[in-house]
Short mmCIF file of C-alpha atoms (C1' of nucleotides) and ligand atoms in Angstrom, two decimals:
data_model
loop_
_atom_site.label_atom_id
_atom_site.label_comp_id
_atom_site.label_asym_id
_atom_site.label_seq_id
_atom_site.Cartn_x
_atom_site.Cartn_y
_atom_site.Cartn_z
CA UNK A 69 -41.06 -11.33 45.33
CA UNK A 70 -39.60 -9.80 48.70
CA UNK A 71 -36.43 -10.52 49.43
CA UNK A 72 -35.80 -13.37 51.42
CA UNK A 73 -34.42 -13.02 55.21
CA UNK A 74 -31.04 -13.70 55.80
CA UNK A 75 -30.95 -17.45 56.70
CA UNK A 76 -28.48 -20.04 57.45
CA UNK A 77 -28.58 -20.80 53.63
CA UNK A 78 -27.87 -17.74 52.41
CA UNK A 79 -25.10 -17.27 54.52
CA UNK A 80 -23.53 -20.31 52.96
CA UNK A 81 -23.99 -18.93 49.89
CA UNK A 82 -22.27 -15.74 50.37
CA UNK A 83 -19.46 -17.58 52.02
CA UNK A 84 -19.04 -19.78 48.52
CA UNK A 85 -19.13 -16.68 46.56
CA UNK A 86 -17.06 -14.83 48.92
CA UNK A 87 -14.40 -18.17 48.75
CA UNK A 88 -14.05 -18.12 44.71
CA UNK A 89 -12.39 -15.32 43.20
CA UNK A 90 -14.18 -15.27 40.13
CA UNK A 91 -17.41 -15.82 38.91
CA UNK A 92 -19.32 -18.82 39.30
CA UNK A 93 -22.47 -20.41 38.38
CA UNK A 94 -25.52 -20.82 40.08
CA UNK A 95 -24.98 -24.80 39.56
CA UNK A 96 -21.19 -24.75 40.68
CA UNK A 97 -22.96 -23.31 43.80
CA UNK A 98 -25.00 -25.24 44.36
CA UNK A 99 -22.56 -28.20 44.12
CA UNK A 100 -19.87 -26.79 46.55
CA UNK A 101 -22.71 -26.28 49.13
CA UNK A 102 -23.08 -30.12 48.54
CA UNK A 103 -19.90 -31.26 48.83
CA UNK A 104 -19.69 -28.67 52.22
CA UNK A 105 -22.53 -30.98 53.54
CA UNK A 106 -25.07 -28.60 53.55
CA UNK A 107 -28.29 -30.03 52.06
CA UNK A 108 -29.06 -26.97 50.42
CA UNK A 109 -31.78 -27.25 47.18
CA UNK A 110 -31.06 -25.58 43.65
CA UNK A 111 -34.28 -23.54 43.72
CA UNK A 112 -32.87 -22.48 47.41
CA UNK A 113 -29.89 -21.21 45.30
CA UNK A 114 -31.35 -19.43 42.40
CA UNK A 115 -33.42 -18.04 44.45
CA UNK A 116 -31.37 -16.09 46.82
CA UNK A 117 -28.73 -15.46 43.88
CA UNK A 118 -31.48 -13.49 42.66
CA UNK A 119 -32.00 -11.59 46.02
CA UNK A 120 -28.55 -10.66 46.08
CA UNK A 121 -28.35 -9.55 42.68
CA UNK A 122 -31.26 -7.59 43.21
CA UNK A 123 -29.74 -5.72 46.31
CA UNK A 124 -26.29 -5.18 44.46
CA UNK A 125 -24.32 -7.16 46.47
CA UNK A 126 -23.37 -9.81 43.78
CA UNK A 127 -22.49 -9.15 40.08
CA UNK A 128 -24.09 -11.47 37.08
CA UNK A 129 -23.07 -11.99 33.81
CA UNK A 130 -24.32 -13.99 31.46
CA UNK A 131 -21.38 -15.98 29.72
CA UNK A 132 -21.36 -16.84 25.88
CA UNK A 133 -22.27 -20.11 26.60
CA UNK A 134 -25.92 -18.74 27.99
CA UNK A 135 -25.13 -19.41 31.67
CA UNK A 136 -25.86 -16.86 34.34
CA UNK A 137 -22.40 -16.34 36.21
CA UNK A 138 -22.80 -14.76 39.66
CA UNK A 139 -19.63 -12.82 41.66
CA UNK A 140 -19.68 -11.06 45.32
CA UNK A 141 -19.03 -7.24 44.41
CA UNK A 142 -18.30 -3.91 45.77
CA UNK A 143 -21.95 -1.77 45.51
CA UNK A 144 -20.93 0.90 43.34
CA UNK A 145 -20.63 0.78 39.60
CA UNK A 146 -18.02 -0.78 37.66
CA UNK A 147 -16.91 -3.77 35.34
CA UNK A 148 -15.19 -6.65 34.72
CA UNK A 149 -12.13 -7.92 33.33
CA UNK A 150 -12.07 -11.61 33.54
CA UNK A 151 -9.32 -13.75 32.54
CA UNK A 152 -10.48 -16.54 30.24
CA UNK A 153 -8.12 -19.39 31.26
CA UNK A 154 -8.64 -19.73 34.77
CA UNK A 155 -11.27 -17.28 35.43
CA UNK A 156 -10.12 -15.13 37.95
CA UNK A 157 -11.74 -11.44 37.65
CA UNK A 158 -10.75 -7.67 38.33
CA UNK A 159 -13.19 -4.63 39.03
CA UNK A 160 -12.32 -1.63 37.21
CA UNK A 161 -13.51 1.42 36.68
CA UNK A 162 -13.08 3.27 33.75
CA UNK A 163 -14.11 6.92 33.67
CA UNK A 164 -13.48 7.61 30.02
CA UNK A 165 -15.84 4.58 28.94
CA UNK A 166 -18.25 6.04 31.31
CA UNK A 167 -18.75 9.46 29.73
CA UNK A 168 -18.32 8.20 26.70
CA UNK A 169 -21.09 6.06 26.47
CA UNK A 170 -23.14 8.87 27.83
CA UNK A 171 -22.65 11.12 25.11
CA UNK A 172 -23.12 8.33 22.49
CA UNK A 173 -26.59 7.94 23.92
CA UNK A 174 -27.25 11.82 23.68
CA UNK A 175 -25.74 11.98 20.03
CA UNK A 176 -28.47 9.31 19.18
CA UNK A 177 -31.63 10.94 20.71
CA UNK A 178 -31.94 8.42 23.35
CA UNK A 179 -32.49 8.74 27.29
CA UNK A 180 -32.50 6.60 30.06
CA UNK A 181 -29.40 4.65 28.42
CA UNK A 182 -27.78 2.12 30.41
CA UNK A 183 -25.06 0.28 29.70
CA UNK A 184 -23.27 -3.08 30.31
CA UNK A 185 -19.54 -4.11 29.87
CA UNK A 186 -17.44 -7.19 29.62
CA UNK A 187 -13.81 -7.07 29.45
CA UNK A 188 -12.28 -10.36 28.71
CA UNK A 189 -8.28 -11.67 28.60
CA UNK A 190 -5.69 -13.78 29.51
CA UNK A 191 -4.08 -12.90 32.84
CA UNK A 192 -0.59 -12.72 33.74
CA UNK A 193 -0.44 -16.24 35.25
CA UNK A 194 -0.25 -17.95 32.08
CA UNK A 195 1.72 -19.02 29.54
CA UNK A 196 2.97 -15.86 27.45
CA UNK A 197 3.63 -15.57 23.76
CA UNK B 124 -19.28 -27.74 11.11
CA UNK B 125 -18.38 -26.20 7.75
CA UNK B 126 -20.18 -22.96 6.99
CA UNK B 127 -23.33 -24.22 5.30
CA UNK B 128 -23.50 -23.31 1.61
CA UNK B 129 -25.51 -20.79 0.05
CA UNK B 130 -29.08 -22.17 -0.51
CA UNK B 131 -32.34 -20.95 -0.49
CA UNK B 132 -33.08 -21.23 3.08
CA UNK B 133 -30.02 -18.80 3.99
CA UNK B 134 -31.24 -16.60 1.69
CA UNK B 135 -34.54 -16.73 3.48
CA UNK B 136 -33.08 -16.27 6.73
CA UNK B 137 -30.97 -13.36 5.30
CA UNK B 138 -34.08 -11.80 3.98
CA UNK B 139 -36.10 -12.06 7.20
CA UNK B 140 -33.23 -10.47 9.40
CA UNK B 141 -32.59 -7.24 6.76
CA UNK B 142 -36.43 -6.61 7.18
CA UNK B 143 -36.21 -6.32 10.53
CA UNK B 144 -34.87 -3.09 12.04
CA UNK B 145 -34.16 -4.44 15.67
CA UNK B 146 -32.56 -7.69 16.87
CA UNK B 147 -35.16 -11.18 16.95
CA UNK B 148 -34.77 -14.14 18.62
CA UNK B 149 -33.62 -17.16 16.67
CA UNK B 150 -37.29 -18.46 17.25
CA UNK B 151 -38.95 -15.58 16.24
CA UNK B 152 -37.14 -15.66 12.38
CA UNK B 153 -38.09 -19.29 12.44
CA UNK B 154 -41.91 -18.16 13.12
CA UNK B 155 -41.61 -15.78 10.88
CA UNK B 156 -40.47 -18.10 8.16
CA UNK B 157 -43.63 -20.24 8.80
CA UNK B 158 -45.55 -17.54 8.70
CA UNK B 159 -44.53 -17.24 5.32
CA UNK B 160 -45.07 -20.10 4.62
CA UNK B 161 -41.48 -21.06 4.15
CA UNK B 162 -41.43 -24.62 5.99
CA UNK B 163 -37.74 -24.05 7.09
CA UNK B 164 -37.06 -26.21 10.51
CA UNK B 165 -35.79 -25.08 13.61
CA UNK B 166 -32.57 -26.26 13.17
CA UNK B 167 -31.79 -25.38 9.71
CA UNK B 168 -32.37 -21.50 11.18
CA UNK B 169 -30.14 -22.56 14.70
CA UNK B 170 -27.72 -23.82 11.96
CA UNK B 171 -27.39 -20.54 9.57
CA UNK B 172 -27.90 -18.34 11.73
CA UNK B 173 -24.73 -19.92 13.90
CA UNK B 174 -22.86 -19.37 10.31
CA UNK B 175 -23.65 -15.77 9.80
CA UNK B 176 -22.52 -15.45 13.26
CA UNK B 177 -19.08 -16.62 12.45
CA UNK B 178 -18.52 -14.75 8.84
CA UNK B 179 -19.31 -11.88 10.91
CA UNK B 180 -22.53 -11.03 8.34
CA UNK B 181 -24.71 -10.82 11.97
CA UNK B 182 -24.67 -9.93 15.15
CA UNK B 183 -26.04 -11.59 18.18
CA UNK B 184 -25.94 -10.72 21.86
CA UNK B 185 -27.86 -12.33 24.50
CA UNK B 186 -30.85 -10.44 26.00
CA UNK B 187 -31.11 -10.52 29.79
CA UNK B 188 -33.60 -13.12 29.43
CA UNK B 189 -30.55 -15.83 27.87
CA UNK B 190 -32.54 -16.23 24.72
CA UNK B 191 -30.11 -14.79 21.94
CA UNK B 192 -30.58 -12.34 19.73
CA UNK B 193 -29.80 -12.12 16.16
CA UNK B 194 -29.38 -8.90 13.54
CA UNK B 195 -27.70 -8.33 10.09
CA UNK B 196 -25.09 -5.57 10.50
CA UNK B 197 -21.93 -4.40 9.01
CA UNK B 198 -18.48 -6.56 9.34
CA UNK B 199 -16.49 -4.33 10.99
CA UNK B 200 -16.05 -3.60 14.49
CA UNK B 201 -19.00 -1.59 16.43
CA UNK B 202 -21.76 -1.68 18.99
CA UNK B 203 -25.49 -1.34 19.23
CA UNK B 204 -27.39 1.09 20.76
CA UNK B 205 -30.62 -0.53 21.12
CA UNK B 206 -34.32 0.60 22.58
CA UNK B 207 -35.77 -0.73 24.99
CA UNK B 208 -39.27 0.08 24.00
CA UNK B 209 -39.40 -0.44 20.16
CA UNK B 210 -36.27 -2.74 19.48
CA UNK B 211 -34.93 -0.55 16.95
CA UNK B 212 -30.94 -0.50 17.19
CA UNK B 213 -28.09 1.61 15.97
CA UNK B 214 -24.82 0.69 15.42
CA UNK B 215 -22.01 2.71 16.98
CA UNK B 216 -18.17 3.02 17.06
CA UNK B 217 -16.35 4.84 19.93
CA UNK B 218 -13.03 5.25 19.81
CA UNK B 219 -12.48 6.39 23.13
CA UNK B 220 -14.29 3.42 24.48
CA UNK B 221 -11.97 0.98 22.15
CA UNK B 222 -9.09 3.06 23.09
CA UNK B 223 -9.68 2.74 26.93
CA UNK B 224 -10.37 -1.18 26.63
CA UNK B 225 -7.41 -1.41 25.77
CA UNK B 226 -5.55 0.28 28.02
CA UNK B 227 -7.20 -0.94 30.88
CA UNK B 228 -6.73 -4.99 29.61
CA UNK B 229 -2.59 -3.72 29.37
CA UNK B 230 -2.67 -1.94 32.17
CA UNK B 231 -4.06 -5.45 34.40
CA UNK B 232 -1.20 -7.63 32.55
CA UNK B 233 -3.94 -8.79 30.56
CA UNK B 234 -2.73 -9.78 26.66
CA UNK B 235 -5.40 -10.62 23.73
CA UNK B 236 -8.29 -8.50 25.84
CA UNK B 237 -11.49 -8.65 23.80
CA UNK B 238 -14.67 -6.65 25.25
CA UNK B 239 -18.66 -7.10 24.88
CA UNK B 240 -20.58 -3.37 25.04
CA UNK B 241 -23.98 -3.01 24.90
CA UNK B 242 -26.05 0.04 24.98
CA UNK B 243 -30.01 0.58 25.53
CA UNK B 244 -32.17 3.48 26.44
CA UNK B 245 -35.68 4.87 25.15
CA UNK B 246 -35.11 6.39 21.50
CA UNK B 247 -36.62 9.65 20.67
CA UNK B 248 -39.53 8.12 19.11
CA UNK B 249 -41.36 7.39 22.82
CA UNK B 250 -43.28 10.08 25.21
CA UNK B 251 -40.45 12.14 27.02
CA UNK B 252 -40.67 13.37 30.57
"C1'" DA C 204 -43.16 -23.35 75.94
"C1'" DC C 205 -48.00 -23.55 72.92
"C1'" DT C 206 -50.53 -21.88 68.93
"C1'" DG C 207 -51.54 -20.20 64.71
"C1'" DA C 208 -49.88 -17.32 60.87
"C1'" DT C 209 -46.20 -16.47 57.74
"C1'" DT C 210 -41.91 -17.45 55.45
"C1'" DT C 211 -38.52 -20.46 53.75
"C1'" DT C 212 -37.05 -24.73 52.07
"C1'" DG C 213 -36.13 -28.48 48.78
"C1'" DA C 214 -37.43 -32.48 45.74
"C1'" DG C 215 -39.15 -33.09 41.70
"C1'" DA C 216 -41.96 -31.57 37.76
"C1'" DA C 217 -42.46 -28.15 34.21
"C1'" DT C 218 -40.42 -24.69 30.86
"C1'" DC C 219 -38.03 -23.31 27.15
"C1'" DA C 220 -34.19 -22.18 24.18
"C1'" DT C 221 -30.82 -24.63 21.98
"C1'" DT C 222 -28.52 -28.83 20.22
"C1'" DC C 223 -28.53 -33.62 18.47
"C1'" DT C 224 -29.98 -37.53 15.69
"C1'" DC C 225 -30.83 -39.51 11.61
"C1'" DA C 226 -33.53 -40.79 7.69
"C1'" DT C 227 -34.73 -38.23 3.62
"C1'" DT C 228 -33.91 -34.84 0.03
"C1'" DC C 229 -30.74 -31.90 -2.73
"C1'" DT C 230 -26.72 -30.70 -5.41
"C1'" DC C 231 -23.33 -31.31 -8.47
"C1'" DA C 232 -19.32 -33.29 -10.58
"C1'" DG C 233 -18.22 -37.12 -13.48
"C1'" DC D 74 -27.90 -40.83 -15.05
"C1'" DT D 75 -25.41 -41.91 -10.70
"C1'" DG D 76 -23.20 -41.85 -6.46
"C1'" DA D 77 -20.91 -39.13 -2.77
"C1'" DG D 78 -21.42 -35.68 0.22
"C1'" DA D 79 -24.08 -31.58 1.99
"C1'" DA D 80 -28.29 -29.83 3.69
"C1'" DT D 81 -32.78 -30.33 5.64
"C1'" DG D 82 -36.41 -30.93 9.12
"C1'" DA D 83 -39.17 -33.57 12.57
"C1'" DG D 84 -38.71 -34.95 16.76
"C1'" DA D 85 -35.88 -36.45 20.74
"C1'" DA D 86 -32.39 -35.03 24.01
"C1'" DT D 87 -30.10 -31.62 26.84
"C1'" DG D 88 -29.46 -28.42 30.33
"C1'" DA D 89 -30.19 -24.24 32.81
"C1'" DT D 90 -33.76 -21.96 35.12
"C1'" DT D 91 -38.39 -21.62 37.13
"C1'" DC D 92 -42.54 -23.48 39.30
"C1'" DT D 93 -45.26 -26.25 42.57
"C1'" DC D 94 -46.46 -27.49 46.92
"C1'" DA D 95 -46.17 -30.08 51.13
"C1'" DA D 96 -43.13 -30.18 54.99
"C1'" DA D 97 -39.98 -27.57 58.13
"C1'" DA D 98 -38.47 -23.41 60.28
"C1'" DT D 99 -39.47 -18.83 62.27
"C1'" DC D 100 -42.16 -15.37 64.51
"C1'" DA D 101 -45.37 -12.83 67.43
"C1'" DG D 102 -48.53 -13.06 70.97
"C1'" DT D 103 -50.05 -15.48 74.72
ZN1 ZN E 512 -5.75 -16.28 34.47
ZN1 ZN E 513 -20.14 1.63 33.40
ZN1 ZN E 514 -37.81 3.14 20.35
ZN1 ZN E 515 -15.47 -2.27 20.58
#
DNA sequence: ACTGATTTTGAGAATCATTCTCATTCTCAG
DNA sequence: CTGAGAATGAGAATGATTCTCAAAATCAGT
């Protein structure tokens, strides 16, 4: 379960991350590594998506459709507003959400509450009504 | 892809979900059923459970794990503050958070914004520090 | 560079939730 | 009662993710 090494492989898979400006899945990945040439294997994939999930370096989501969508990312915590049409994606930060979720969790007589947030639209860049 | 009709194994379904207190897994109401010795199939629960979804009669959210989970709640627009150790959920409304949403989604030249929340901890009912 | 130990890789099999298929069973209006 | 259409359920099909394990790469010590 320790992190893999950096390699060659997961270099290209930062890179592919890096490239897109949304999120992607682990199998879209895994397909643009192929069609770069690079023989790299699906488990390869996964497994260092996981790594880098794991160290905070890349964001997942998992979409309505039950897919795992992975995104490079800033460390620190924030969200995500994704547009639905093409899929490009924003970070934001939202202090008001922040505190009030805290609070909720207090109100309720629970600790340790985390929380998770997914803002979802239709960007700028298409058609408007 | 019409909403199923009211029948007997809706009703059964309906039944299983109000005695729970937490959100279960499409499987587990199905093993449930059995264990009743209701001998609903698989799919009929998939298929009703998909409906109650979409009249708004349940929620469902998808557990870190990608299986989803199912729970009867109210129809109008809230959140769930779930545990962690015991399952048990609460629904919650915060208007600051719906309030900020939006803002934010307007604020990126994002139109029709929708947002997914989700809220865990450890409720009150667990050993504290 | 050579050797042996350790880690990483990748092809394919195995899992597992969910969806599909389709013959059978129900429901209900006429 | 009868026939059309809806609902059911067993099992197959799907598809993402995880596992398995032998081969390839990497490392430390010589
Ligand atoms: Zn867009
Ligand atoms: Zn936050
Ligand atoms: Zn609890
Ligand atoms: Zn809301």
């Amino acid at each position: 379960m320790a992190a893999p090494r950096d390699t060659p492989q997961r270099r290209a898979i930062e890179a592919v991350l890096a490239a897109a400006d949304g999120f992607c899945t682990a199998q879209d990945v895994h397909a643009r590594l192929r069609a770069e040439g690079h023989g790299t294997g699906l488990a390869t994939v996964y497994r260092h998506l996981a790594a880098l999930v794991e160290q905070g370096r890349v964001d997942v989501v998992t979409s309505p459709g039950g897919e795992a969508r992975y995104r490079s990312c800033s460390g620190s915590h924030h969200h995500h507003l994704t547009c639905t049409e093409c899929g490009r994606s924003v970070e934001v930060r939202i202090d008001a959400i922040e505190r009030a979720c805290a609070r909720v969790g207090a109100e309720h007589g629970f600790r340790d509450v985390h929380h998770t947030i997914e803002l979802s639209g239709v960007c700028d860049a298409h058609p408007a009504p």
